[in-house]
mmCIF file of C-alpha atoms in Angstrom:
data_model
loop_
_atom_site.group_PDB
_atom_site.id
_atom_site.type_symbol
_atom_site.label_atom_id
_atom_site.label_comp_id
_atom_site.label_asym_id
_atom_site.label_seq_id
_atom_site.Cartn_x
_atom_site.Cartn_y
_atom_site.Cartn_z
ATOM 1 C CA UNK A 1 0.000 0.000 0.000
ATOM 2 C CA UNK A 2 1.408 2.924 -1.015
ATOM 3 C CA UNK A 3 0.219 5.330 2.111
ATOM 4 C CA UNK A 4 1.630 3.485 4.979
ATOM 5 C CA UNK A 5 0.516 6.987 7.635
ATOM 6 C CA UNK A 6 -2.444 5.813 9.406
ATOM 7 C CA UNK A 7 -4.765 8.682 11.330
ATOM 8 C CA UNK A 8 -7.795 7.970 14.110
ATOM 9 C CA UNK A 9 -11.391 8.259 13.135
ATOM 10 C CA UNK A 10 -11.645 11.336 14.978
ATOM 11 C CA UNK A 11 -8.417 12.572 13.111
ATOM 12 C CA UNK A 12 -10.528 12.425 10.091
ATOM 13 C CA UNK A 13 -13.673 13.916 11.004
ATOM 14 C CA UNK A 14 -11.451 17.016 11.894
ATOM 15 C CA UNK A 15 -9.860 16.890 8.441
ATOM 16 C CA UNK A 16 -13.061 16.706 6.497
ATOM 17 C CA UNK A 17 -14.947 19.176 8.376
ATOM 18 C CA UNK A 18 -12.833 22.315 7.072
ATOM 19 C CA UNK A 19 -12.721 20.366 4.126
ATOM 20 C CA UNK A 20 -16.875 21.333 3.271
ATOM 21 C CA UNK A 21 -17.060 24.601 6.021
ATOM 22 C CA UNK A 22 -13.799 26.956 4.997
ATOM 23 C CA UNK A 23 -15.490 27.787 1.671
ATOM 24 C CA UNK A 24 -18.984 27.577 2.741
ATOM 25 C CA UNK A 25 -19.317 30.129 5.618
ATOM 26 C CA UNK A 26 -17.793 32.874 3.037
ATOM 27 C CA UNK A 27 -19.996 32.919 -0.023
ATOM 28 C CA UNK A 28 -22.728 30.509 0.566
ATOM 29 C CA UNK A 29 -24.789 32.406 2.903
ATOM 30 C CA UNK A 30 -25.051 35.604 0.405
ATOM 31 C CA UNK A 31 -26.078 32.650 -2.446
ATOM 32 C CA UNK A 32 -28.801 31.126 0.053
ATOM 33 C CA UNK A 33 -30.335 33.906 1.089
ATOM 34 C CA UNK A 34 -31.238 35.278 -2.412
ATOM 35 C CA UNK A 35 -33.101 31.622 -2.460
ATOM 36 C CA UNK A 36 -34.613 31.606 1.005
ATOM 37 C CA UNK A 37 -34.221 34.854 2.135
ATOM 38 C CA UNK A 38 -34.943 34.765 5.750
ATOM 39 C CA UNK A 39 -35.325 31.187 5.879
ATOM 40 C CA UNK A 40 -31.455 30.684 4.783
ATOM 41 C CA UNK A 41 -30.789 28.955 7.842
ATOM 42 C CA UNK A 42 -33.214 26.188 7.115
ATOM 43 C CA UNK A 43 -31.593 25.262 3.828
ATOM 44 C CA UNK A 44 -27.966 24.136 5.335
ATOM 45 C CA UNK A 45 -30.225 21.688 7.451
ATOM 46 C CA UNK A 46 -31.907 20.129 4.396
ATOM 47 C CA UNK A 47 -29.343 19.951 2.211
ATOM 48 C CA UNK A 48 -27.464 17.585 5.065
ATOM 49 C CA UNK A 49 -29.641 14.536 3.912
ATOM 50 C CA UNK A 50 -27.209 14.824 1.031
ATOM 51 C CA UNK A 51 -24.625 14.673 2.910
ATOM 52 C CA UNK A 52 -25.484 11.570 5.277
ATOM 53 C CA UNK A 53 -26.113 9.750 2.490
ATOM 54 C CA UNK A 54 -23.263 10.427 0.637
ATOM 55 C CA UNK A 55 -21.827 8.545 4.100
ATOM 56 C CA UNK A 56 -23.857 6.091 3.733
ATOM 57 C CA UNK A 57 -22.938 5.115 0.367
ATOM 58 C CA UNK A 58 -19.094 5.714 0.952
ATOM 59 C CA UNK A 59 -18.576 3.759 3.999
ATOM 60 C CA UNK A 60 -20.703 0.512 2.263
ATOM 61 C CA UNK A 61 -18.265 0.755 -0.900
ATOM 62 C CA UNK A 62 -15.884 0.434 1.844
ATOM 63 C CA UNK A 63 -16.999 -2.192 3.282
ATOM 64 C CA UNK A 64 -16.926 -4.129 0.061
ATOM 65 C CA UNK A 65 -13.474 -2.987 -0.593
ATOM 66 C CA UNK A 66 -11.533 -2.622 2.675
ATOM 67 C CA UNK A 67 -8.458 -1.450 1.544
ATOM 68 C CA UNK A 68 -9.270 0.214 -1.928
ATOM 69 C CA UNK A 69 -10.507 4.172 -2.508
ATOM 70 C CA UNK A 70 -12.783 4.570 -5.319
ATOM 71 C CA UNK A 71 -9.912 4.991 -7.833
ATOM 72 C CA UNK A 72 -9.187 1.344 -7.183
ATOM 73 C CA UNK A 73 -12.263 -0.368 -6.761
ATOM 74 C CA UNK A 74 -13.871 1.452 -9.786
ATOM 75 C CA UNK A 75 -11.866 -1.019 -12.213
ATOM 76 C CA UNK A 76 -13.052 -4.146 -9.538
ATOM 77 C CA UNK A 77 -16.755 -3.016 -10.138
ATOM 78 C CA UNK A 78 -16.725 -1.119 -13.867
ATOM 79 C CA UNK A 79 -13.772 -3.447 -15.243
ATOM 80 C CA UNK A 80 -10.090 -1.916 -16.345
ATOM 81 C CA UNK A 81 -11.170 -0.166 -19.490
ATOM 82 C CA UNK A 82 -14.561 1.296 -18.160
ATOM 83 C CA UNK A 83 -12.696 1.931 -14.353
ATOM 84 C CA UNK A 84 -9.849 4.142 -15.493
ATOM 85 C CA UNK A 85 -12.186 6.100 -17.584
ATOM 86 C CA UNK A 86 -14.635 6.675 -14.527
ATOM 87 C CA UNK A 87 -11.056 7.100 -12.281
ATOM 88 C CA UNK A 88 -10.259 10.135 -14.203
ATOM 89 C CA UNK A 89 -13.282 11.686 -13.913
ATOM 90 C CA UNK A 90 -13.019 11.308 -10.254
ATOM 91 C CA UNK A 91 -9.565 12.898 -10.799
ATOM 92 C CA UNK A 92 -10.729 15.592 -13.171
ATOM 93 C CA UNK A 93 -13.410 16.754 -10.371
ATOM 94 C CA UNK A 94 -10.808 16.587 -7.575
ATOM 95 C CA UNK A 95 -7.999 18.556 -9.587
ATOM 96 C CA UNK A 96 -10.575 21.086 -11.041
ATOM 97 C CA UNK A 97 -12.020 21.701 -7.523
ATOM 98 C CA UNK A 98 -8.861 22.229 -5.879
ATOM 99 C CA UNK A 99 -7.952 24.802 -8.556
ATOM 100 C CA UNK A 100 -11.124 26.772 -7.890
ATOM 101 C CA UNK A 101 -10.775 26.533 -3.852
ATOM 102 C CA UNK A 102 -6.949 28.152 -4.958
ATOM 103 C CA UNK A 103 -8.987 30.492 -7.155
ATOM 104 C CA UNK A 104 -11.594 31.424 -4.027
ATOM 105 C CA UNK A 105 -8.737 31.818 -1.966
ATOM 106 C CA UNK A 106 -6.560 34.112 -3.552
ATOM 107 C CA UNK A 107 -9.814 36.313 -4.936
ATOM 108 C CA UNK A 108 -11.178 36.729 -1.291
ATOM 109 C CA UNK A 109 -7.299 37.667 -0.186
ATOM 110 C CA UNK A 110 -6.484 40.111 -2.991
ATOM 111 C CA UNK A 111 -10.510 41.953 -3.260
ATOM 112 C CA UNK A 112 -10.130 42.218 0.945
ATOM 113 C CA UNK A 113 -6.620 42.892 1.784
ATOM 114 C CA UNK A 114 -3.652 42.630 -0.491
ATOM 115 C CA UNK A 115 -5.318 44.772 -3.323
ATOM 116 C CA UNK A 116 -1.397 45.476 -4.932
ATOM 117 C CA UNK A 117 -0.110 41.700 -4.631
ATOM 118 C CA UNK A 118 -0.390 39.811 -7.834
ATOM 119 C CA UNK A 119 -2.883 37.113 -7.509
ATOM 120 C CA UNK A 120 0.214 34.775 -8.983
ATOM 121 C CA UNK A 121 2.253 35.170 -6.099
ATOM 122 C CA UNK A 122 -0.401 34.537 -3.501
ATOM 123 C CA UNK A 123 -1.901 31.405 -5.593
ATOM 124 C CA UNK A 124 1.306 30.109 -5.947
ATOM 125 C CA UNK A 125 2.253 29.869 -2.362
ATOM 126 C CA UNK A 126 -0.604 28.260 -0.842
ATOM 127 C CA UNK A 127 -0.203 25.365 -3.301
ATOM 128 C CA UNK A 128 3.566 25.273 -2.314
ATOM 129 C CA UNK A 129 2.837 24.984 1.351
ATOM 130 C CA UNK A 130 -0.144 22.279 0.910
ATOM 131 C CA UNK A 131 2.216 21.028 -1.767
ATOM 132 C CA UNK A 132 4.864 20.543 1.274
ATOM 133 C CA UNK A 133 2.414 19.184 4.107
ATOM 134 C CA UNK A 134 0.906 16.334 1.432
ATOM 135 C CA UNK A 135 4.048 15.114 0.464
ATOM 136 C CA UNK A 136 5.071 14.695 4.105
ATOM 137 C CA UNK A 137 2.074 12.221 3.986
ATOM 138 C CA UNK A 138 -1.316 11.415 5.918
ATOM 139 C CA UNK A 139 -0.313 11.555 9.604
ATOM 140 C CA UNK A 140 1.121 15.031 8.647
ATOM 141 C CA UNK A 141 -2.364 16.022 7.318
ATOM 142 C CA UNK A 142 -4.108 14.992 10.019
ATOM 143 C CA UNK A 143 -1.709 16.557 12.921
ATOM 144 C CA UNK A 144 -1.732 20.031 10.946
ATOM 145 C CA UNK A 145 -6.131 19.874 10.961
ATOM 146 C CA UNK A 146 -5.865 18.965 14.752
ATOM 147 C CA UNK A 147 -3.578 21.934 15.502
ATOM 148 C CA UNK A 148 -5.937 24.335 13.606
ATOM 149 C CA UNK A 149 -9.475 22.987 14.400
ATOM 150 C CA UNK A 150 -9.646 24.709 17.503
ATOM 151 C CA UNK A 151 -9.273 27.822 15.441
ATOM 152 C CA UNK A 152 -12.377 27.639 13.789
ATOM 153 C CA UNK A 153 -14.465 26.427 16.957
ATOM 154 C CA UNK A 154 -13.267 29.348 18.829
ATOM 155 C CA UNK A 155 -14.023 31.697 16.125
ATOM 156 C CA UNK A 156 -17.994 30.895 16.138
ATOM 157 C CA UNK A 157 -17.966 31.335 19.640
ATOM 158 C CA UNK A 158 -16.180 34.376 19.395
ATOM 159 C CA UNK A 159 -18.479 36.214 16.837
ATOM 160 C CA UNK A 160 -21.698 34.927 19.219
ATOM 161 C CA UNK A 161 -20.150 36.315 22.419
ATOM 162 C CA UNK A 162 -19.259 39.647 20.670
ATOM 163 C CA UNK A 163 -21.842 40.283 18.144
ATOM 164 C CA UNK A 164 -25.181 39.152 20.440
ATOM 165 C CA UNK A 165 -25.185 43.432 21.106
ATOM 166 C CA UNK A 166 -25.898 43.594 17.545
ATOM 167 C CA UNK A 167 -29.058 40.887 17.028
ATOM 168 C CA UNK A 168 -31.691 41.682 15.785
ATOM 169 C CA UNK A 169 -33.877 38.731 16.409
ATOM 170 C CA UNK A 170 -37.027 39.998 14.593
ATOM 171 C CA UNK A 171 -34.991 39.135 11.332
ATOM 172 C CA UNK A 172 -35.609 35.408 11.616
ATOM 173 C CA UNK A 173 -39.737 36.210 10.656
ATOM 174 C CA UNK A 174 -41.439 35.472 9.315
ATOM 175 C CA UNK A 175 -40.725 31.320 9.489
ATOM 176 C CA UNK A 176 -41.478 29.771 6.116
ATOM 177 C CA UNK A 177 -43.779 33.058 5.151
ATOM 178 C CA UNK A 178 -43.337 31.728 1.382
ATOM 179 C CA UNK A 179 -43.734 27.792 2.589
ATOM 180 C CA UNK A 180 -41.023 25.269 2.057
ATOM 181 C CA UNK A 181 -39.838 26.029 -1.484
ATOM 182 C CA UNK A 182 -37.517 28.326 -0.939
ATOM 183 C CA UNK A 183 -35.289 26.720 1.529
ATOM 184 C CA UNK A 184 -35.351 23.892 -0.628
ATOM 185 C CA UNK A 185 -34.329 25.938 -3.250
ATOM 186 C CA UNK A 186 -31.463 27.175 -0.898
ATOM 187 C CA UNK A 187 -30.430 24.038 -0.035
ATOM 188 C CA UNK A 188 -28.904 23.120 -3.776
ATOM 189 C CA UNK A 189 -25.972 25.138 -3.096
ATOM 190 C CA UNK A 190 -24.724 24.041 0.047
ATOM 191 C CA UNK A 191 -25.976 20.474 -1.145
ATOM 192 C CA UNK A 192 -23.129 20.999 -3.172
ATOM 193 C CA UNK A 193 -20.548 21.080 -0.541
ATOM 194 C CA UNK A 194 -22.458 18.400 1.456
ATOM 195 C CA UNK A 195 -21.427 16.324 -1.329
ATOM 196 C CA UNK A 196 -17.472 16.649 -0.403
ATOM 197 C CA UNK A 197 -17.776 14.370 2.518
ATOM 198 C CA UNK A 198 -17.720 11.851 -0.179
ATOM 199 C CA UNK A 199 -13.165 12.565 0.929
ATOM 200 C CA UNK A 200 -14.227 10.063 3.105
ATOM 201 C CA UNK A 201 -13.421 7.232 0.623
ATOM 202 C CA UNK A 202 -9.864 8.682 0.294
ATOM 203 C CA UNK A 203 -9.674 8.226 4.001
ATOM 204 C CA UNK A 204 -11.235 5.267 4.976
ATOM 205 C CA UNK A 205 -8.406 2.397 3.792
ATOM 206 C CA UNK A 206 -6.185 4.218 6.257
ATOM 207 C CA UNK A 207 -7.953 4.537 9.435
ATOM 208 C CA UNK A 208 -6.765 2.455 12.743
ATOM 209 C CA UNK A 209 -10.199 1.977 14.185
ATOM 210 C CA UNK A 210 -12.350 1.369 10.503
ATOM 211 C CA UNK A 211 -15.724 0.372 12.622
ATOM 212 C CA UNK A 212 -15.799 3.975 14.096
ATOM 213 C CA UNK A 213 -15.691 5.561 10.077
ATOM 214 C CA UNK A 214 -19.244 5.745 9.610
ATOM 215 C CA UNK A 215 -20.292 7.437 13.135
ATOM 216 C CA UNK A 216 -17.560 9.629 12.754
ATOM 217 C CA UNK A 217 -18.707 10.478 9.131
ATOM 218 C CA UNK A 218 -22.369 11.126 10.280
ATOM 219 C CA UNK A 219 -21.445 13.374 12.784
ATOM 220 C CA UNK A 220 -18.921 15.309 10.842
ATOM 221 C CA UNK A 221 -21.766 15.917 8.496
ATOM 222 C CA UNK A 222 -24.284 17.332 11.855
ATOM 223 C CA UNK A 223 -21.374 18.940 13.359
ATOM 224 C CA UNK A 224 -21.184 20.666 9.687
ATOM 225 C CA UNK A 225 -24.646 21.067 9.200
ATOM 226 C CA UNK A 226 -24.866 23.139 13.283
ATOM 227 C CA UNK A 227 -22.082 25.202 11.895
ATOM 228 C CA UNK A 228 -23.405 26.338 9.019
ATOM 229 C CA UNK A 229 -26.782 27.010 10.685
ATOM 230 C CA UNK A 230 -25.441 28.763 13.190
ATOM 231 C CA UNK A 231 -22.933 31.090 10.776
ATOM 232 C CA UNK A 232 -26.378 31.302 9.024
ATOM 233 C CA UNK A 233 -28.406 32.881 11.536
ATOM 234 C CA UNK A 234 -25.528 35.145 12.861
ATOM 235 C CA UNK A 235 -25.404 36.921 9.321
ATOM 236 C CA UNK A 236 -29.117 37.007 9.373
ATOM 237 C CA UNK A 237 -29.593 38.387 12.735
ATOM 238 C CA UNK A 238 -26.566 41.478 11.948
ATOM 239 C CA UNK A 239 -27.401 41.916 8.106
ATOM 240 C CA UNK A 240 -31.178 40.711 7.677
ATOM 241 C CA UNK A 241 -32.589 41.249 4.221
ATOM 242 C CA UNK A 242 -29.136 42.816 3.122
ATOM 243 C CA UNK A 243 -27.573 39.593 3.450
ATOM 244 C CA UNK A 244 -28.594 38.762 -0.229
ATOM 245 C CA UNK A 245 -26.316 41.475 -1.229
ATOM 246 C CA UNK A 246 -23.192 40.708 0.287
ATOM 247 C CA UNK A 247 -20.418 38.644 -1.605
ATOM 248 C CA UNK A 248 -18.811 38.150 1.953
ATOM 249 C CA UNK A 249 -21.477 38.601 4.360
ATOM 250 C CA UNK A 250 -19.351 37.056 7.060
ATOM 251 C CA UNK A 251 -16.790 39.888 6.353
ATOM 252 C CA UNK A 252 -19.494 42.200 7.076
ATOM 253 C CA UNK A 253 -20.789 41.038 10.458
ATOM 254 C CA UNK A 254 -17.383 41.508 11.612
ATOM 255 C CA UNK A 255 -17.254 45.167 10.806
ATOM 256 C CA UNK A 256 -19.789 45.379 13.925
ATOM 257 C CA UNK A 257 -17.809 43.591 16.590
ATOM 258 C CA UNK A 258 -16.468 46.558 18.296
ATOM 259 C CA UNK A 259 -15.856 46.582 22.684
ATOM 260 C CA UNK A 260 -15.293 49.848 24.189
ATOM 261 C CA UNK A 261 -14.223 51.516 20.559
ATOM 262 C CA UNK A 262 -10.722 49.290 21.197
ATOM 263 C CA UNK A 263 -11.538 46.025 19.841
ATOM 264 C CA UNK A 264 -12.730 46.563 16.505
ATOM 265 C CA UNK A 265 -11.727 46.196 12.602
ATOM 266 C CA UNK A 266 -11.340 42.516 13.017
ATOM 267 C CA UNK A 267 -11.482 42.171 9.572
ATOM 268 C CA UNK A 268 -8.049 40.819 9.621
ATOM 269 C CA UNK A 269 -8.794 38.235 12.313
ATOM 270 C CA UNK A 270 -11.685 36.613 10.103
ATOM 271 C CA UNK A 271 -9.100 36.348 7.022
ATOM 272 C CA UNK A 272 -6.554 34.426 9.087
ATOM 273 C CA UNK A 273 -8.973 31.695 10.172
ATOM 274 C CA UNK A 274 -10.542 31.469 6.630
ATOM 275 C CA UNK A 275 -6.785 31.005 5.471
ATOM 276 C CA UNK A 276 -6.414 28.097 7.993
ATOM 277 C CA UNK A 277 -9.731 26.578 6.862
ATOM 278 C CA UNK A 278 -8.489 26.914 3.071
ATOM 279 C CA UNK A 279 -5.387 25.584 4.267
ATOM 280 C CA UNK A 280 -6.768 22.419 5.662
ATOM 281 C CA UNK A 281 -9.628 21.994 2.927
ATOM 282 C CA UNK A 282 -6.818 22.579 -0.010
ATOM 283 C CA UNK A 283 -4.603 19.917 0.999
ATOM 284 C CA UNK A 284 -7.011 17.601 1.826
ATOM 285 C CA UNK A 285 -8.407 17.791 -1.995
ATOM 286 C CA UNK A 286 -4.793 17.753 -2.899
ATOM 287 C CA UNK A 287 -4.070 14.456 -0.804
ATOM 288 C CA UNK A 288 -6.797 13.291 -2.581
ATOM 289 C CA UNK A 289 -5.929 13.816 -6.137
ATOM 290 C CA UNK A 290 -2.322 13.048 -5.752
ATOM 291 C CA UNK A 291 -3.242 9.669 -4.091
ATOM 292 C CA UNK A 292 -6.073 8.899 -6.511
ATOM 293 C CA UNK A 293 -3.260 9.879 -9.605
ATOM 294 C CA UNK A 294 -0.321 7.175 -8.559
ATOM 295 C CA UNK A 295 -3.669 4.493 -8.067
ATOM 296 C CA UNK A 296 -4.983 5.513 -11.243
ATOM 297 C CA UNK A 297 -1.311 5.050 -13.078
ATOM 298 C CA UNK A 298 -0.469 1.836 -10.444
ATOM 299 C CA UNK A 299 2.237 3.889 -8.977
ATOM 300 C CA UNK A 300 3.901 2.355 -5.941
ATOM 301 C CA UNK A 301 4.210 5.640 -4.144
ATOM 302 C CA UNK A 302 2.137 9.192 -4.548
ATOM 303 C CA UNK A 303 5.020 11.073 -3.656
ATOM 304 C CA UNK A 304 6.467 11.711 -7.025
ATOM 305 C CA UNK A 305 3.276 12.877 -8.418
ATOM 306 C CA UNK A 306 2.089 15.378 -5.679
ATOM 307 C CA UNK A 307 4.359 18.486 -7.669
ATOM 308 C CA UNK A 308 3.068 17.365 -10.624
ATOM 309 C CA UNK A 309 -0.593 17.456 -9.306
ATOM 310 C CA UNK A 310 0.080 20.703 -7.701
ATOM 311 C CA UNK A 311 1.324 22.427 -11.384
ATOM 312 C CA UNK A 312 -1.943 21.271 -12.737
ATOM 313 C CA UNK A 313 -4.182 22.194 -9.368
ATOM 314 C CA UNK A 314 -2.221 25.864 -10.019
ATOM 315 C CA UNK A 315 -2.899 25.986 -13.971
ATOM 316 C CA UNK A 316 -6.612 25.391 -13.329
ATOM 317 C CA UNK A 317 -6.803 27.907 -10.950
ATOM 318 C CA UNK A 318 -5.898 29.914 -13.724
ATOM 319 C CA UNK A 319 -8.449 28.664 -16.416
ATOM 320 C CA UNK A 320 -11.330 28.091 -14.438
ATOM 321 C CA UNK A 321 -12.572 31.052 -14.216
ATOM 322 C CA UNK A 322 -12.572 34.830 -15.373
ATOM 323 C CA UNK A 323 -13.252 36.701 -12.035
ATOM 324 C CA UNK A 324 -15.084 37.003 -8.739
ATOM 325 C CA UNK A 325 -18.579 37.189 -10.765
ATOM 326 C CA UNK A 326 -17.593 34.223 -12.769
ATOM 327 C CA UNK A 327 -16.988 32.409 -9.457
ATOM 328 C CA UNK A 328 -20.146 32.939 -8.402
ATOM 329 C CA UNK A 329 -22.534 32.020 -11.303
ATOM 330 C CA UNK A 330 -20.541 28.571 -11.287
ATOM 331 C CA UNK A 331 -20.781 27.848 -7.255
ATOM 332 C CA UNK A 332 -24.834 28.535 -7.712
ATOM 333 C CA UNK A 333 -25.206 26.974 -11.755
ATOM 334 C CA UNK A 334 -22.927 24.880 -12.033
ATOM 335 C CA UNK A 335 -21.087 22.988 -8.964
ATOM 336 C CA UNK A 336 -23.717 21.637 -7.147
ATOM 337 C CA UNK A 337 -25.030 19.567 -10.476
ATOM 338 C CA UNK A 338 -21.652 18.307 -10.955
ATOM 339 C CA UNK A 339 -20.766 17.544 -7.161
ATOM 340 C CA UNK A 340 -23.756 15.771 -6.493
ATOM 341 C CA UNK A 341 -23.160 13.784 -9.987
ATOM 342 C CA UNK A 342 -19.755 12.839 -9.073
ATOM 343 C CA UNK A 343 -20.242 12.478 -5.598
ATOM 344 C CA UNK A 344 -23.231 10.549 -4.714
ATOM 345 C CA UNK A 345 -25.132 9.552 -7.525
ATOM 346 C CA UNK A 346 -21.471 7.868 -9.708
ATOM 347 C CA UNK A 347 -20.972 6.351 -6.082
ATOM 348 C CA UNK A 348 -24.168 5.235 -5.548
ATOM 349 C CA UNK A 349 -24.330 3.254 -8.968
ATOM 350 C CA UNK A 350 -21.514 1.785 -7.942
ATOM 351 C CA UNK A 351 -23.123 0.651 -4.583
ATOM 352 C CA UNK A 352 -25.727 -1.173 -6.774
ATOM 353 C CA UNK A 353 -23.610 -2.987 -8.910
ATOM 354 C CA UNK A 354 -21.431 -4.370 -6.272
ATOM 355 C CA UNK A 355 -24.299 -5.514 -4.199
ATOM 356 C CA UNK A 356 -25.971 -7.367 -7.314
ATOM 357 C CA UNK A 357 -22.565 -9.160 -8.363
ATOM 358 C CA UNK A 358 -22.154 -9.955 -4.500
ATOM 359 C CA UNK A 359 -25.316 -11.341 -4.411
ATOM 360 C CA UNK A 360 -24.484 -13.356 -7.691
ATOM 361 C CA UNK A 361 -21.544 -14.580 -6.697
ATOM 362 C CA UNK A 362 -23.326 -15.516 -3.337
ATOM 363 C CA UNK A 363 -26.745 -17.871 -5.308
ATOM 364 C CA UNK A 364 -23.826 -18.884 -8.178
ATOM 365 C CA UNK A 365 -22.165 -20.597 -4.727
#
């Protein structure tokens, strides 16, 4: 096996869950609410079915192939020819992804702070330093998410201590004034991200304790789902209606936090934990893709392909898109179709056929 790291279930739960929430707390509210306006905070709970049974479906693929990701056990259930072409798709998705996380990244960095540093330079050196912590392998990936999850947990509790001044609670109401369509409608975009947790079949083959990977899974997926409701309701309860108008909204509510006219402008502080969460959710994509490539071309190590990987995670940060504007019409048109395609319904075709050729194999016996 060509990862020989192993991590702890609970190691990675706290790798996948920046992997979905980094990007979603910046631009996903602002997308929801123009769905479900003051219902936005219902959506991130509906679109969570997604997400459990994208679980669901990973972990029983598992199951049937213990020590395989899907890279490996495509060509066991599809055949070799019919495998490697549903491999690279995998690939494609994982690569093109990671290039528009870099893309998200350096846009929010360079529109919010660093307005004179090339966008180049600054995509360039997160994939260098996720470039770095993949090729020092699994355990390193999963030690670098414990040391920064605390970061994000704090910062929750920090904007609910600081900003409850600011609430205004009337903004919740009216509940489902316009029935249940429009959080539904809400919930396709962050159904989109729900679909990531599908990382989990990266993950699984390598964990010490692989009977704890599905209730770990599941509640990475609530623990998700509370955080994105709660980061929900926050925005709504500082911006109300003007949340639909926001690219950042988060960036926004932080603009109130201020404590006897000192501590204020934390701006700065909200960048640096989105950074971590990038951080974290980059490399896990590019762990992913670099693992998934040496499978896919029956490499004995991943290692020499990770630079590689990271040129091509780099030059599609470059093509994917145009601009900020761009970015959004494909995280609200685009991306959730295609996550959900490659994510849970591919995976969940594959469930079928292995059952039926278990079951085969099983009556043939």
């Amino acid at each position: 096996m060509m990862e020989k790291g192993r991590i702890s279930s609970i190691q990675m739960a706290i790798m996948l869950y920046p992997a979905i929430v980094a990007t979603a707390i910046l631009g996903v509210p602002s997308i929801t609410a123009k769905y479900a306006k003051t219902d936005l905070w219902l959506s991130p709970i509906l679109a969570s079915f997604i997400g459990y049974v994208t679980v669901y479906i990973a972990y029983k693929l598992h199951k049937h192939y213990p020590k395989e990701t899907v890279i490996q056990f495509s060509e066991h259930i599809m055949g070799r020819f019919a495998g490697k072409i549903l491999g690279f798709l995998f690939l494609f998705f994982y690569i093109q992804v990671a290039g528009l996380i870099v893309r998200q990244y350096a846009e929010f960095v360079v529109d919010s702070f660093l307005v004179n540093t090339p966008i180049s330079v600054i995509m360039a050196s997160m994939v260098f330093l996720c470039a770095l912590t993949v090729h020092g392998g699994l355990e390193v990936l999963g030690r670098a998410a414990e040391l920064f999850f605390p970061i994000f947990i704090l910062a929750i509790l920090f904007f609910l201590i600081f900003l409850g001044p600011d609430f205004e609670w009337k903004n919740i109401f009216p509940i489902l004034g316009d029935g249940m369509m429009p959080p539904i409608k809400g919930a396709m975009v962050p159904g989109g991200w729900f679909t990531e947790i599908f990382l989990i079949s990266f993950l699984l083959p390598f964990l010490v304790d692989q009977k704890k990977g599905m209730k770990y899974g599941m509640m990475t997926v609530f623990v998700v789902t509370m955080t994105l409701v709660l980061i929900n309701l926050i925005v709504l309860f500082v911006l109300g209606p003007a949340t639909s108008f926001k690219v950042y909204p988060l960036m926004s509510v932080a603009r109130y936090i201020s404590l006897a006219d000192f501590f204020e402008h934390l701006e700065s502080f909200i960048m640096a934990v989105w950074i971590v969460g990038a951080f974290i959710k980059l490399s896990v994509f590019y762990y992913a893709a670099a693992l998934g490539t040496a499978q896919w071309l029956n490499l004995s190590d991943y290692r020499p392909v990770v630079w590689p990987v990271g040129i091509l995670i780099l030059e599609f940060s470059f093509w994917s898109l145009p601009n900020t504007m761009g970015l959004e019409r494909y995280l609200v048109g685009t991306f959730p179709v295609f996550a959900l395609l490659i994510q849970t319904i591919i995976p969940l075709f594959l469930l079928m056929i292995a059952v039926i050729r278990k079951r085969k194999r099983q009556a043939s016996e």
